[in-house]
Tab-separated table of C-alpha atoms in Angstrom:
chain	number	residue	atom	x	y	z
L	856	MET	CA	114.781	120.674	100.199
L	857	TYR	CA	112.890	119.136	96.584
L	858	LYS	CA	108.867	119.601	96.250
L	859	LYS	CA	107.087	118.082	93.385
L	860	ARG	CA	103.516	120.968	93.073
L	861	GLY	CA	100.618	120.456	91.173
L	862	LEU	CA	98.869	121.479	88.601
L	863	LEU	CA	95.582	123.588	88.031
L	864	ILE	CA	92.593	122.452	85.941
L	865	VAL	CA	91.005	125.034	85.159
L	866	LEU	CA	87.626	123.856	83.054
L	867	SER	CA	85.779	126.583	81.391
L	868	GLY	CA	83.627	127.508	78.169
L	869	PRO	CA	80.522	129.401	76.855
L	870	SER	CA	77.315	129.078	79.176
L	871	GLY	CA	74.652	126.385	79.297
L	872	VAL	CA	77.903	123.629	78.219
L	873	GLY	CA	77.145	122.027	80.865
L	874	LYS	CA	80.602	122.051	82.801
L	875	GLY	CA	78.474	121.432	86.875
L	876	THR	CA	77.578	118.065	84.178
L	877	VAL	CA	80.992	117.331	83.651
L	878	ARG	CA	82.131	117.818	86.620
L	879	LYS	CA	79.661	116.656	88.956
L	880	GLU	CA	80.483	113.490	87.211
L	881	LEU	CA	84.570	114.051	87.506
L	882	PHE	CA	83.962	113.546	90.882
L	883	SER	CA	81.748	111.359	91.564
L	884	GLN	CA	84.073	108.405	89.990
L	885	PRO	CA	85.868	107.198	92.653
L	886	ASN	CA	89.216	107.288	91.208
L	887	THR	CA	89.844	111.111	90.689
L	888	ASN	CA	92.546	111.935	91.880
L	889	TYR	CA	92.947	116.241	92.014
L	890	GLU	CA	90.565	118.375	93.993
L	891	TYR	CA	88.094	119.710	93.244
L	892	SER	CA	88.414	124.257	94.306
L	893	VAL	CA	84.715	124.735	95.488
L	894	SER	CA	84.370	127.975	94.512
L	895	MET	CA	82.336	131.286	97.035
L	896	THR	CA	79.133	132.854	95.804
L	897	THR	CA	77.120	136.071	97.789
L	898	ARG	CA	73.075	134.111	95.426
L	899	SER	CA	71.315	132.697	98.002
L	900	PRO	CA	71.418	128.447	98.615
L	901	ARG	CA	69.686	126.455	96.335
L	902	GLU	CA	67.109	123.947	97.701
L	903	GLY	CA	69.769	120.719	98.415
L	904	GLU	CA	72.838	122.797	98.066
L	905	VAL	CA	75.575	122.615	101.010
L	906	ASP	CA	78.135	125.607	102.382
L	907	GLY	CA	81.513	124.150	101.403
L	908	VAL	CA	80.049	121.245	99.119
L	909	ASP	CA	77.841	123.184	96.476
L	910	TYR	CA	79.882	126.703	97.734
L	911	PHE	CA	81.020	128.999	100.148
L	912	PHE	CA	77.755	131.034	100.310
L	913	LYS	CA	78.883	134.487	102.166
L	914	SER	CA	77.657	138.072	101.884
L	915	ARG	CA	78.270	140.919	100.089
L	916	GLU	CA	80.337	142.651	103.087
L	917	GLU	CA	82.140	139.609	103.731
L	918	PHE	CA	82.745	138.361	99.763
L	919	GLU	CA	84.217	142.694	98.746
L	920	ALA	CA	86.522	142.322	101.700
L	921	LEU	CA	87.984	139.557	100.643
L	922	ILE	CA	88.176	141.096	96.579
L	923	GLU	CA	90.280	143.813	98.715
L	924	GLN	CA	92.607	141.051	100.334
L	925	ASP	CA	93.100	139.412	96.821
L	926	LYS	CA	92.188	136.894	99.035
L	927	LEU	CA	89.890	135.226	95.328
L	928	LEU	CA	92.236	134.575	92.130
L	929	GLU	CA	89.609	135.378	89.822
L	930	TYR	CA	86.136	136.560	90.385
L	931	ALA	CA	83.043	137.740	88.655
L	932	GLU	CA	79.781	139.536	88.762
L	933	TYR	CA	76.545	138.337	87.043
L	934	VAL	CA	73.080	139.285	87.975
L	935	GLY	CA	74.124	141.299	90.802
L	936	ASN	CA	75.878	137.643	92.623
L	937	TYR	CA	79.330	137.456	92.959
L	938	TYR	CA	81.192	134.190	92.613
L	939	GLY	CA	84.971	133.717	92.807
L	940	THR	CA	87.764	131.406	93.805
L	941	PRO	CA	89.587	131.337	97.469
L	942	LEU	CA	93.209	131.656	96.823
L	943	ASP	CA	94.075	130.354	100.366
L	944	TYR	CA	92.521	126.921	98.907
L	945	VAL	CA	94.555	126.001	95.465
L	946	GLU	CA	97.355	127.791	96.918
L	947	SER	CA	98.276	125.318	99.130
L	948	THR	CA	96.970	122.398	97.769
L	949	LEU	CA	98.865	122.445	94.892
L	950	GLU	CA	102.316	123.490	97.825
L	951	ALA	CA	100.844	120.053	98.960
L	952	GLY	CA	101.734	118.724	94.964
L	953	ARG	CA	98.340	118.006	94.567
L	954	ASP	CA	96.142	118.864	91.486
L	955	VAL	CA	93.135	121.151	92.241
L	956	PHE	CA	89.855	121.938	89.181
L	957	LEU	CA	88.305	124.646	89.473
L	958	GLU	CA	85.121	125.257	86.989
L	959	ILE	CA	84.627	128.070	86.150
L	960	GLU	CA	83.106	131.258	83.406
L	961	VAL	CA	85.385	131.886	80.654
L	962	ILE	CA	85.548	135.607	82.147
L	963	GLY	CA	87.268	134.149	85.531
L	964	ALA	CA	89.489	132.035	83.413
L	965	ALA	CA	90.998	134.725	81.488
L	966	GLN	CA	92.217	136.196	84.680
L	967	VAL	CA	93.220	132.943	85.646
L	968	ARG	CA	95.450	133.027	82.439
L	969	LYS	CA	97.486	135.553	83.387
L	970	LEU	CA	97.994	134.663	87.016
L	971	VAL	CA	99.064	131.412	86.158
L	972	PRO	CA	99.704	130.845	82.849
L	973	GLU	CA	101.407	127.386	83.412
L	974	GLY	CA	97.935	126.127	84.106
L	975	LEU	CA	95.381	123.423	82.387
L	976	PHE	CA	93.567	125.709	80.076
L	977	ILE	CA	90.525	123.299	79.157
L	978	PHE	CA	87.448	124.576	76.321
L	979	LEU	CA	84.319	122.340	77.013
L	980	ALA	CA	82.426	122.296	74.173
L	981	PRO	CA	79.432	122.038	71.742
L	982	PRO	CA	79.837	119.201	69.666
L	983	SER	CA	78.675	121.640	66.561
L	984	LEU	CA	82.668	120.478	65.239
L	985	THR	CA	81.811	117.294	65.351
L	986	ALA	CA	78.479	117.630	63.329
L	987	LEU	CA	79.931	120.420	60.773
L	988	GLU	CA	82.337	117.884	59.950
L	989	LYS	CA	80.072	114.823	59.847
L	990	ARG	CA	78.269	116.998	57.019
L	991	LEU	CA	81.128	118.322	55.596
L	992	ILE	CA	82.573	114.882	55.128
L	993	GLY	CA	79.195	113.737	54.317
L	994	ARG	CA	77.000	113.155	51.533
L	995	GLY	CA	76.604	116.743	50.399
L	996	THR	CA	72.651	116.612	51.070
L	997	GLU	CA	72.794	120.186	53.197
L	998	THR	CA	71.160	122.971	52.073
L	999	SER	CA	74.328	126.402	51.824
L	1000	GLU	CA	71.807	127.695	54.295
L	1001	VAL	CA	71.914	124.960	56.975
L	1002	ILE	CA	75.911	125.002	56.779
L	1003	GLN	CA	76.612	127.782	56.929
L	1004	SER	CA	74.299	128.135	60.055
L	1005	ARG	CA	77.167	125.825	61.171
L	1006	VAL	CA	80.388	128.050	60.424
L	1007	ASN	CA	78.891	130.883	62.072
L	1008	LYS	CA	78.915	128.618	65.080
L	1009	ALA	CA	81.822	127.005	64.110
L	1010	ARG	CA	83.872	130.697	64.153
L	1011	GLU	CA	81.603	132.081	67.077
L	1012	GLU	CA	84.009	128.553	69.319
L	1013	LEU	CA	86.948	128.906	66.973
L	1014	GLU	CA	87.028	132.835	68.353
L	1015	MET	CA	86.419	132.028	72.297
L	1016	MET	CA	88.430	128.896	72.719
L	1017	ASN	CA	92.064	131.066	71.674
L	1018	LEU	CA	93.280	130.808	75.185
L	1019	TYR	CA	93.096	127.254	75.921
L	1020	ASP	CA	95.334	124.638	75.669
L	1021	TYR	CA	92.537	121.380	74.956
L	1022	VAL	CA	89.164	121.939	73.484
L	1023	VAL	CA	86.630	118.566	75.228
L	1024	GLU	CA	83.424	118.324	72.943
L	1025	ASN	CA	80.674	117.807	75.183
L	1026	ASP	CA	78.858	115.173	73.358
L	1027	GLU	CA	78.311	112.715	75.764
L	1028	VAL	CA	79.007	113.808	79.509
L	1029	GLN	CA	81.157	110.174	80.052
L	1030	ASN	CA	83.171	110.865	76.405
L	1031	ALA	CA	84.031	114.621	77.735
L	1032	CYS	CA	84.797	113.867	81.343
L	1033	ASP	CA	87.348	110.715	79.750
L	1034	ARG	CA	89.539	112.778	77.348
L	1035	ILE	CA	89.084	115.309	81.209
L	1036	ASN	CA	91.034	112.662	82.610
L	1037	ALA	CA	93.320	111.191	79.543
L	1038	ILE	CA	94.402	115.483	79.216
L	1039	VAL	CA	95.374	114.841	82.750
L	1040	THR	CA	97.746	112.178	82.469
L	1041	ALA	CA	99.311	113.573	79.813
L	1042	GLU	CA	100.210	116.631	81.007
L	1043	HIS	CA	101.607	115.324	83.279
L	1044	CYS	CA	104.403	113.710	80.738
L	1045	ARG	CA	104.536	116.920	78.614
L	1046	ARG	CA	108.202	116.881	78.088
L	1047	GLU	CA	108.597	119.995	79.339
L	1048	ARG	CA	107.612	119.514	82.463
L	1049	VAL	CA	109.077	115.987	83.274
L	1050	GLU	CA	112.499	117.947	82.646
L	1051	LYS	CA	111.133	121.695	84.907
L	1052	ARG	CA	110.740	118.512	87.717
L	1053	TYR	CA	114.709	117.245	86.408
L	1054	ILE	CA	116.110	120.485	86.526
L	1055	GLN	CA	114.720	121.690	90.166
L	1056	MET	CA	115.649	118.185	91.230
L	1057	LEU	CA	119.119	118.149	90.379
B	645	MET	CA	87.111	119.036	50.397
B	646	TYR	CA	87.941	118.621	53.485
B	647	LYS	CA	90.033	115.433	55.129
B	648	LYS	CA	90.497	114.283	57.898
B	649	ARG	CA	94.960	113.965	58.708
B	650	GLY	CA	95.598	110.979	61.276
B	651	LEU	CA	98.163	112.021	63.959
B	652	LEU	CA	102.249	109.992	63.433
B	653	ILE	CA	103.219	108.743	66.646
B	654	VAL	CA	106.680	108.236	67.464
B	655	LEU	CA	107.681	105.916	70.596
B	656	SER	CA	111.590	105.193	71.224
B	657	GLY	CA	113.890	105.269	74.394
B	658	PRO	CA	116.793	103.872	75.208
B	659	SER	CA	117.809	101.004	74.273
B	660	GLY	CA	116.200	98.164	77.075
B	661	VAL	CA	113.999	100.389	78.394
B	662	GLY	CA	111.179	98.112	77.532
B	663	LYS	CA	109.636	99.272	73.944
B	664	GLY	CA	109.584	96.739	72.164
B	665	THR	CA	107.225	94.829	75.160
B	666	VAL	CA	105.034	97.922	75.846
B	667	ARG	CA	103.982	98.445	71.554
B	668	LYS	CA	103.565	94.249	71.235
B	669	GLU	CA	101.176	94.852	74.514
B	670	LEU	CA	99.285	98.884	72.977
B	671	PHE	CA	98.781	96.944	70.291
B	672	SER	CA	97.212	93.209	72.542
B	673	GLN	CA	94.121	95.549	73.810
B	674	PRO	CA	91.261	95.514	71.760
B	675	ASN	CA	90.766	99.143	71.901
B	676	THR	CA	93.915	100.710	70.077
B	677	ASN	CA	92.601	102.722	67.246
B	678	TYR	CA	95.785	103.983	65.825
B	679	GLU	CA	97.944	101.075	63.289
B	680	TYR	CA	100.946	100.021	63.821
B	681	SER	CA	103.601	100.467	61.300
B	682	VAL	CA	105.458	97.374	60.460
B	683	SER	CA	109.758	98.343	61.065
B	684	MET	CA	112.061	96.585	57.412
B	685	THR	CA	115.095	94.952	57.677
B	686	THR	CA	118.154	93.177	56.802
B	687	ARG	CA	118.067	90.680	59.265
B	688	SER	CA	117.312	87.297	59.195
B	689	PRO	CA	113.446	86.143	60.438
B	690	ARG	CA	114.498	84.559	64.431
B	691	GLU	CA	112.305	81.737	65.365
B	692	GLY	CA	108.597	82.511	64.658
B	693	GLU	CA	108.869	85.903	63.569
B	694	VAL	CA	106.276	86.046	60.883
B	695	ASP	CA	106.816	88.294	57.449
B	696	GLY	CA	104.920	91.342	57.790
B	697	VAL	CA	103.608	91.254	60.812
B	698	ASP	CA	106.680	91.852	63.409
B	699	TYR	CA	108.702	92.844	60.567
B	700	PHE	CA	108.992	92.508	56.092
B	701	PHE	CA	112.085	91.055	56.224
B	702	LYS	CA	113.779	92.054	52.972
B	703	SER	CA	117.964	91.662	50.931
B	704	ARG	CA	120.738	94.371	51.675
B	705	GLU	CA	119.560	94.707	47.887
B	706	GLU	CA	115.892	95.363	48.299
B	707	PHE	CA	116.969	98.095	51.509
B	708	GLU	CA	119.835	100.294	49.863
B	709	ALA	CA	117.071	100.297	46.653
B	710	LEU	CA	114.075	101.907	48.737
B	711	ILE	CA	117.230	104.432	50.216
B	712	GLU	CA	118.176	105.452	46.983
B	713	GLN	CA	114.422	105.816	45.606
B	714	ASP	CA	113.030	107.537	49.547
B	715	LYS	CA	110.963	104.936	50.326
B	716	LEU	CA	111.693	104.681	54.057
B	717	LEU	CA	110.528	107.276	56.040
B	718	GLU	CA	113.517	106.555	58.581
B	719	TYR	CA	116.274	103.523	58.463
B	720	ALA	CA	120.081	103.293	60.114
B	721	GLU	CA	122.300	100.347	60.613
B	722	TYR	CA	122.159	98.179	64.295
B	723	VAL	CA	125.401	95.390	63.704
B	724	GLY	CA	125.502	95.324	59.668
B	725	ASN	CA	121.928	95.039	59.518
B	726	TYR	CA	119.140	97.286	58.310
B	727	TYR	CA	116.350	98.794	59.797
B	728	GLY	CA	113.631	100.929	58.833
B	729	THR	CA	110.196	102.370	57.955
B	730	PRO	CA	108.290	101.909	54.719
B	731	LEU	CA	107.523	105.703	53.636
B	732	ASP	CA	104.285	104.223	51.826
B	733	TYR	CA	102.066	102.314	53.862
B	734	VAL	CA	103.141	105.782	56.687
B	735	GLU	CA	102.048	107.763	54.444
B	736	SER	CA	98.412	106.052	52.669
B	737	THR	CA	97.204	105.454	56.058
B	738	LEU	CA	98.097	109.009	57.633
B	739	GLU	CA	96.154	110.060	54.143
B	740	ALA	CA	93.642	108.009	54.900
B	741	GLY	CA	92.384	110.326	58.691
B	742	ARG	CA	94.112	107.131	60.728
B	743	ASP	CA	96.720	107.333	63.169
B	744	VAL	CA	99.953	105.473	62.730
B	745	PHE	CA	102.094	104.554	65.036
B	746	LEU	CA	106.076	103.490	65.200
B	747	GLU	CA	108.554	102.081	67.460
B	748	ILE	CA	112.370	102.914	66.624
B	749	GLU	CA	115.237	104.064	67.872
B	750	VAL	CA	116.054	107.366	68.569
B	751	ILE	CA	118.839	108.245	65.604
B	752	GLY	CA	115.426	107.314	63.441
B	753	ALA	CA	112.846	109.451	65.699
B	754	ALA	CA	114.973	111.970	64.891
B	755	GLN	CA	115.361	111.513	61.605
B	756	VAL	CA	110.902	111.279	61.945
B	757	ARG	CA	111.137	114.744	63.822
B	758	LYS	CA	112.667	116.539	61.758
B	759	LEU	CA	110.356	114.642	58.430
B	760	VAL	CA	107.249	115.825	60.076
B	761	PRO	CA	107.711	118.256	63.000
B	762	GLU	CA	104.340	117.971	64.441
B	763	GLY	CA	103.680	114.557	64.779
B	764	LEU	CA	103.708	113.322	67.760
B	765	PHE	CA	106.626	111.996	70.003
B	766	ILE	CA	106.946	110.099	72.703
B	767	PHE	CA	110.093	108.895	75.169
B	768	LEU	CA	109.601	105.579	77.195
B	769	ALA	CA	112.497	106.261	80.092
B	770	PRO	CA	113.638	103.819	82.727
B	771	PRO	CA	112.252	104.804	86.048
B	772	SER	CA	115.028	106.433	87.621
B	773	LEU	CA	113.209	109.292	87.283
B	774	THR	CA	110.340	107.819	90.492
B	775	ALA	CA	113.039	107.009	91.830
B	776	LEU	CA	115.619	109.701	92.318
B	777	GLU	CA	112.005	112.150	93.097
B	778	LYS	CA	111.137	109.625	96.563
B	779	ARG	CA	115.486	109.528	97.630
B	780	LEU	CA	115.078	113.513	97.699
B	781	ILE	CA	111.339	113.275	99.124
B	782	GLY	CA	111.829	111.272	101.631
B	783	ARG	CA	113.502	110.442	105.000
B	784	GLY	CA	117.358	111.458	103.445
B	785	THR	CA	119.092	108.182	104.718
B	786	GLU	CA	120.744	107.878	101.399
B	787	THR	CA	124.622	107.335	100.824
B	788	SER	CA	125.604	110.679	98.920
B	789	GLU	CA	126.660	108.361	96.475
B	790	VAL	CA	123.809	106.228	95.361
B	791	ILE	CA	122.071	110.025	94.775
B	792	GLN	CA	125.262	111.188	93.797
B	793	SER	CA	124.337	108.020	91.027
B	794	ARG	CA	121.160	108.454	90.431
B	795	VAL	CA	121.605	112.345	89.877
B	796	ASN	CA	124.143	111.752	87.226
B	797	LYS	CA	121.849	108.510	85.392
B	798	ALA	CA	118.909	111.673	84.759
B	799	ARG	CA	121.635	114.350	83.856
B	800	GLU	CA	121.264	111.694	80.462
B	801	GLU	CA	118.076	110.833	80.132
B	802	LEU	CA	117.865	114.883	80.068
B	803	GLU	CA	120.213	115.537	77.059
B	804	MET	CA	118.027	112.892	75.285
B	805	MET	CA	114.808	113.422	76.033
B	806	ASN	CA	114.856	116.591	74.410
B	807	LEU	CA	113.394	116.088	71.463
B	808	TYR	CA	110.333	114.675	72.431
B	809	ASP	CA	106.304	115.983	72.798
B	810	TYR	CA	106.115	112.960	76.307
B	811	VAL	CA	107.931	111.485	78.358
B	812	VAL	CA	106.759	108.328	79.598
B	813	GLU	CA	108.106	106.768	82.980
B	814	ASN	CA	107.935	102.661	81.806
B	815	ASP	CA	107.435	101.853	85.656
B	816	GLU	CA	104.752	98.567	84.487
B	817	VAL	CA	103.766	97.719	81.805
B	818	GLN	CA	100.564	98.436	81.098
B	819	ASN	CA	101.182	101.998	83.425
B	820	ALA	CA	103.413	102.651	80.126
B	821	CYS	CA	100.287	101.917	78.053
B	822	ASP	CA	98.386	103.365	79.992
B	823	ARG	CA	99.851	106.794	79.332
B	824	ILE	CA	100.331	106.676	76.096
B	825	ASN	CA	97.048	106.664	74.985
B	826	ALA	CA	95.632	108.814	76.933
B	827	ILE	CA	98.137	111.082	75.175
B	828	VAL	CA	96.866	110.346	72.326
B	829	THR	CA	93.532	110.729	73.385
B	830	ALA	CA	94.525	114.692	74.216
B	831	GLU	CA	96.755	115.604	72.028
B	832	HIS	CA	93.507	114.810	69.689
B	833	CYS	CA	92.761	117.714	71.198
B	834	ARG	CA	94.928	119.910	71.939
B	835	ARG	CA	93.539	122.980	70.973
B	836	GLU	CA	96.048	124.454	68.695
B	837	ARG	CA	95.322	120.644	66.739
B	838	VAL	CA	91.545	121.494	66.602
B	839	GLU	CA	92.141	124.855	65.610
B	840	LYS	CA	93.547	123.874	62.715
B	841	ARG	CA	90.582	121.159	61.438
B	842	TYR	CA	88.346	123.673	61.952
B	843	ILE	CA	90.459	127.039	59.410
B	844	GLN	CA	90.283	124.160	57.494
B	845	MET	CA	86.597	123.548	57.256
B	846	LEU	CA	86.160	127.158	58.030
């Protein structure tokens, strides 16, 4: 029996770029038609955080048991705490034909890219490219030091974005959300994916 | 001096699928931020058609002179009349950094793909894939003849869409327009394109 499988969407980017803010805004919109995969962590809940909504809060022992049982799609340790993505939820949601959205760190994204190469990987970037472009296209009144510092920053970003399919500049949260939604819509229209559906059906 | 170049967007698909209707709807929307490349033809204007808006109306001699001078991006002859895309307008608009939209027949699209492989090629498809999918996923009450006829139709479409980047089903004109706009937005975020801009700048 032919079944349509969902798309795995991964949002990542340098720390401090605003991934969490963009993700919260995406899921506060009524027309979001993909499912957020809640991450798991061993850190303590902060005030107002709800288990199962913001994170699944686990003990270190529980988390390490899941690592041993291969129950995490990706995980990493930061500042003494584990963070990871439970595999079962991702797998069952994709299998049911619904798209799954992960918002994770770049190390985790690299792990997911290896396991799910057909996923949709979006790099959230600071608006430095546009800023640089304006300076270079613009009136040319900038000092060469300012331009050089921008160029160095752009080179760093260029290296990081290498394993991603898309780069979304976080100039404004709403713009970034609009672009992410457009990317998901477009990706469902990509010939390779449509063709794959055809071929599976025929 | 670094300059940002526009994107060439090509909408094509089987005849009768509604390319013209979708294109008119796209360009009737206030937020369309790409330029329509008006085609050239040797056929007579129909009632209400305006030279330079619907088509550039040319004599056969004028059209053939443009062919000889390599002034057309693509052209084809249908039912005794020439149709084609003037090259100068496309080139100068892309050069100015604005996206250009062509709505052309599949033969012309194949010519453009060869000349501008980095263009964005969108295949407008009849909603037969979705119809077939519903039949296969659905209750299975269809007769095998009906399903077989759908499968044959899907096979034909599958062959035609081979040179395109995206497939947009024309289930409803507004949906098709929304998907095309999403594809253009997404394509501007593709890592290869953003990276190319970075590399040209740096």
